[in-house]
């Protein structure tokens, strides 16, 4: 089922993150897709906060992965923007995380779509025509 949200404020982003976190179960994968600066990391932070993670959540742009174990579920936060070859992901155990006991949130997930399970929840973030509000489509 496809659902579209208009995210006018950071509070609305936190609310959506809360909804996604509330529905998350071990082994789930949330794929975040959108242009640079559209709010993928902000949404990942909102999901983490709603899971009860108290650590500072940052984008793993250069490390590929940040793990957070303090919430209701472990959170495996990936940023695959800089991945050039699938082997880079296999070296860090990407498939094991996808099949693990935590929630995987993957920024730039469209770059590794072929590696993701069919039941992945896709979250597409775009700017509206004015460039002031974000449109978020969840499917």
One Martini backbone bead per residue (centre of mass of N, CA, C, O) as a GRO file, in nm:
protein
  139
    1UNK     BB    1   0.096   0.037   0.023
    2UNK     BB    2   0.043   0.373  -0.059
    3UNK     BB    3   0.188   0.668   0.108
    4UNK     BB    4   0.137   1.021   0.157
    5UNK     BB    5   0.350   1.286   0.283
    6UNK     BB    6   0.359   1.606   0.438
    7UNK     BB    7   0.665   1.779   0.530
    8UNK     BB    8   0.686   2.087   0.700
    9UNK     BB    9   0.822   1.965   0.960
   10UNK     BB   10   1.011   1.819   1.200
   11UNK     BB   11   0.771   1.704   1.357
   12UNK     BB   12   0.656   1.539   1.117
   13UNK     BB   13   0.906   1.364   1.091
   14UNK     BB   14   0.898   1.242   1.376
   15UNK     BB   15   0.621   1.111   1.344
   16UNK     BB   16   0.695   0.922   1.114
   17UNK     BB   17   0.926   0.782   1.260
   18UNK     BB   18   0.739   0.667   1.480
   19UNK     BB   19   0.565   0.492   1.295
   20UNK     BB   20   0.793   0.318   1.180
   21UNK     BB   21   0.903   0.214   1.454
   22UNK     BB   22   0.642   0.084   1.565
   23UNK     BB   23   0.629  -0.130   1.312
   24UNK     BB   24   0.889  -0.253   1.379
   25UNK     BB   25   1.087  -0.545   1.313
   26UNK     BB   26   1.274  -0.795   1.309
   27UNK     BB   27   1.435  -0.764   0.986
   28UNK     BB   28   1.377  -0.498   0.891
   29UNK     BB   29   1.350  -0.271   0.598
   30UNK     BB   30   1.455   0.069   0.536
   31UNK     BB   31   1.426   0.267   0.242
   32UNK     BB   32   1.612   0.553   0.152
   33UNK     BB   33   1.503   0.811  -0.082
   34UNK     BB   34   1.703   1.086  -0.215
   35UNK     BB   35   1.822   1.372  -0.223
   36UNK     BB   36   2.035   1.587  -0.127
   37UNK     BB   37   1.893   1.726   0.168
   38UNK     BB   38   1.585   1.594   0.215
   39UNK     BB   39   1.596   1.389   0.501
   40UNK     BB   40   1.714   1.105   0.568
   41UNK     BB   41   1.865   1.149   0.838
   42UNK     BB   42   1.630   1.274   0.992
   43UNK     BB   43   1.455   1.020   0.977
   44UNK     BB   44   1.654   0.826   1.112
   45UNK     BB   45   1.657   0.981   1.382
   46UNK     BB   46   1.353   0.947   1.439
   47UNK     BB   47   1.356   0.643   1.454
   48UNK     BB   48   1.561   0.616   1.681
   49UNK     BB   49   1.408   0.775   1.896
   50UNK     BB   50   1.150   0.587   1.886
   51UNK     BB   51   1.330   0.335   1.987
   52UNK     BB   52   1.523   0.470   2.229
   53UNK     BB   53   1.766   0.615   2.124
   54UNK     BB   54   2.031   0.815   2.287
   55UNK     BB   55   2.220   0.846   2.083
   56UNK     BB   56   2.411   0.991   1.850
   57UNK     BB   57   2.289   1.039   1.527
   58UNK     BB   58   2.466   0.959   1.231
   59UNK     BB   59   2.602   0.969   0.931
   60UNK     BB   60   2.755   0.687   0.743
   61UNK     BB   61   2.915   0.790   0.487
   62UNK     BB   62   3.224   0.676   0.561
   63UNK     BB   63   3.138   0.389   0.723
   64UNK     BB   64   2.831   0.278   0.625
   65UNK     BB   65   2.806   0.213   0.953
   66UNK     BB   66   2.568   0.231   1.225
   67UNK     BB   67   2.535   0.120   1.562
   68UNK     BB   68   2.237   0.055   1.771
   69UNK     BB   69   2.152  -0.100   2.105
   70UNK     BB   70   1.944   0.085   2.309
   71UNK     BB   71   1.681  -0.011   2.196
   72UNK     BB   72   1.415  -0.202   2.116
   73UNK     BB   73   1.603  -0.208   1.865
   74UNK     BB   74   1.832  -0.263   1.665
   75UNK     BB   75   2.036  -0.032   1.473
   76UNK     BB   76   2.105  -0.025   1.114
   77UNK     BB   77   2.295   0.236   0.969
   78UNK     BB   78   2.299   0.316   0.632
   79UNK     BB   79   2.541   0.446   0.376
   80UNK     BB   80   2.564   0.392   0.009
   81UNK     BB   81   2.680   0.629  -0.166
   82UNK     BB   82   3.006   0.519  -0.170
   83UNK     BB   83   2.941   0.266  -0.318
   84UNK     BB   84   3.101   0.072  -0.583
   85UNK     BB   85   3.087  -0.221  -0.453
   86UNK     BB   86   2.943  -0.499  -0.321
   87UNK     BB   87   3.191  -0.601  -0.158
   88UNK     BB   88   3.184  -0.382   0.060
   89UNK     BB   89   2.929  -0.504   0.196
   90UNK     BB   90   3.023  -0.797   0.243
   91UNK     BB   91   3.265  -0.721   0.436
   92UNK     BB   92   3.037  -0.611   0.664
   93UNK     BB   93   2.771  -0.801   0.657
   94UNK     BB   94   2.501  -0.712   0.518
   95UNK     BB   95   2.322  -0.973   0.508
   96UNK     BB   96   2.318  -1.019   0.816
   97UNK     BB   97   2.164  -0.762   0.882
   98UNK     BB   98   1.909  -0.819   0.709
   99UNK     BB   99   1.883  -1.106   0.895
  100UNK     BB  100   1.845  -0.984   1.166
  101UNK     BB  101   1.741  -0.839   1.492
  102UNK     BB  102   1.706  -0.575   1.342
  103UNK     BB  103   1.704  -0.251   1.202
  104UNK     BB  104   1.716  -0.137   0.870
  105UNK     BB  105   1.867   0.169   0.758
  106UNK     BB  106   1.880   0.298   0.414
  107UNK     BB  107   2.073   0.507   0.247
  108UNK     BB  108   2.052   0.500  -0.090
  109UNK     BB  109   1.901   0.220  -0.170
  110UNK     BB  110   1.882   0.229  -0.487
  111UNK     BB  111   2.192   0.131  -0.523
  112UNK     BB  112   2.091  -0.173  -0.371
  113UNK     BB  113   1.822  -0.313  -0.459
  114UNK     BB  114   1.916  -0.612  -0.539
  115UNK     BB  115   1.989  -0.677  -0.215
  116UNK     BB  116   1.699  -0.655  -0.132
  117UNK     BB  117   1.422  -0.735   0.002
  118UNK     BB  118   1.092  -0.753  -0.102
  119UNK     BB  119   0.984  -0.629   0.195
  120UNK     BB  120   1.073  -0.359   0.161
  121UNK     BB  121   1.060  -0.030   0.283
  122UNK     BB  122   0.973   0.249   0.092
  123UNK     BB  123   1.130   0.584   0.108
  124UNK     BB  124   1.031   0.880  -0.056
  125UNK     BB  125   1.214   1.186  -0.104
  126UNK     BB  126   1.085   1.517  -0.177
  127UNK     BB  127   1.036   1.810  -0.327
  128UNK     BB  128   0.854   2.052  -0.384
  129UNK     BB  129   0.802   2.308  -0.608
  130UNK     BB  130   0.919   2.524  -0.385
  131UNK     BB  131   1.136   2.385  -0.176
  132UNK     BB  132   0.989   2.369   0.139
  133UNK     BB  133   0.862   2.082   0.104
  134UNK     BB  134   0.808   1.747   0.187
  135UNK     BB  135   0.776   1.444   0.009
  136UNK     BB  136   0.634   1.132   0.130
  137UNK     BB  137   0.678   0.796   0.017
  138UNK     BB  138   0.515   0.494   0.117
  139UNK     BB  139   0.586   0.123   0.012
   0.00000   0.00000   0.00000
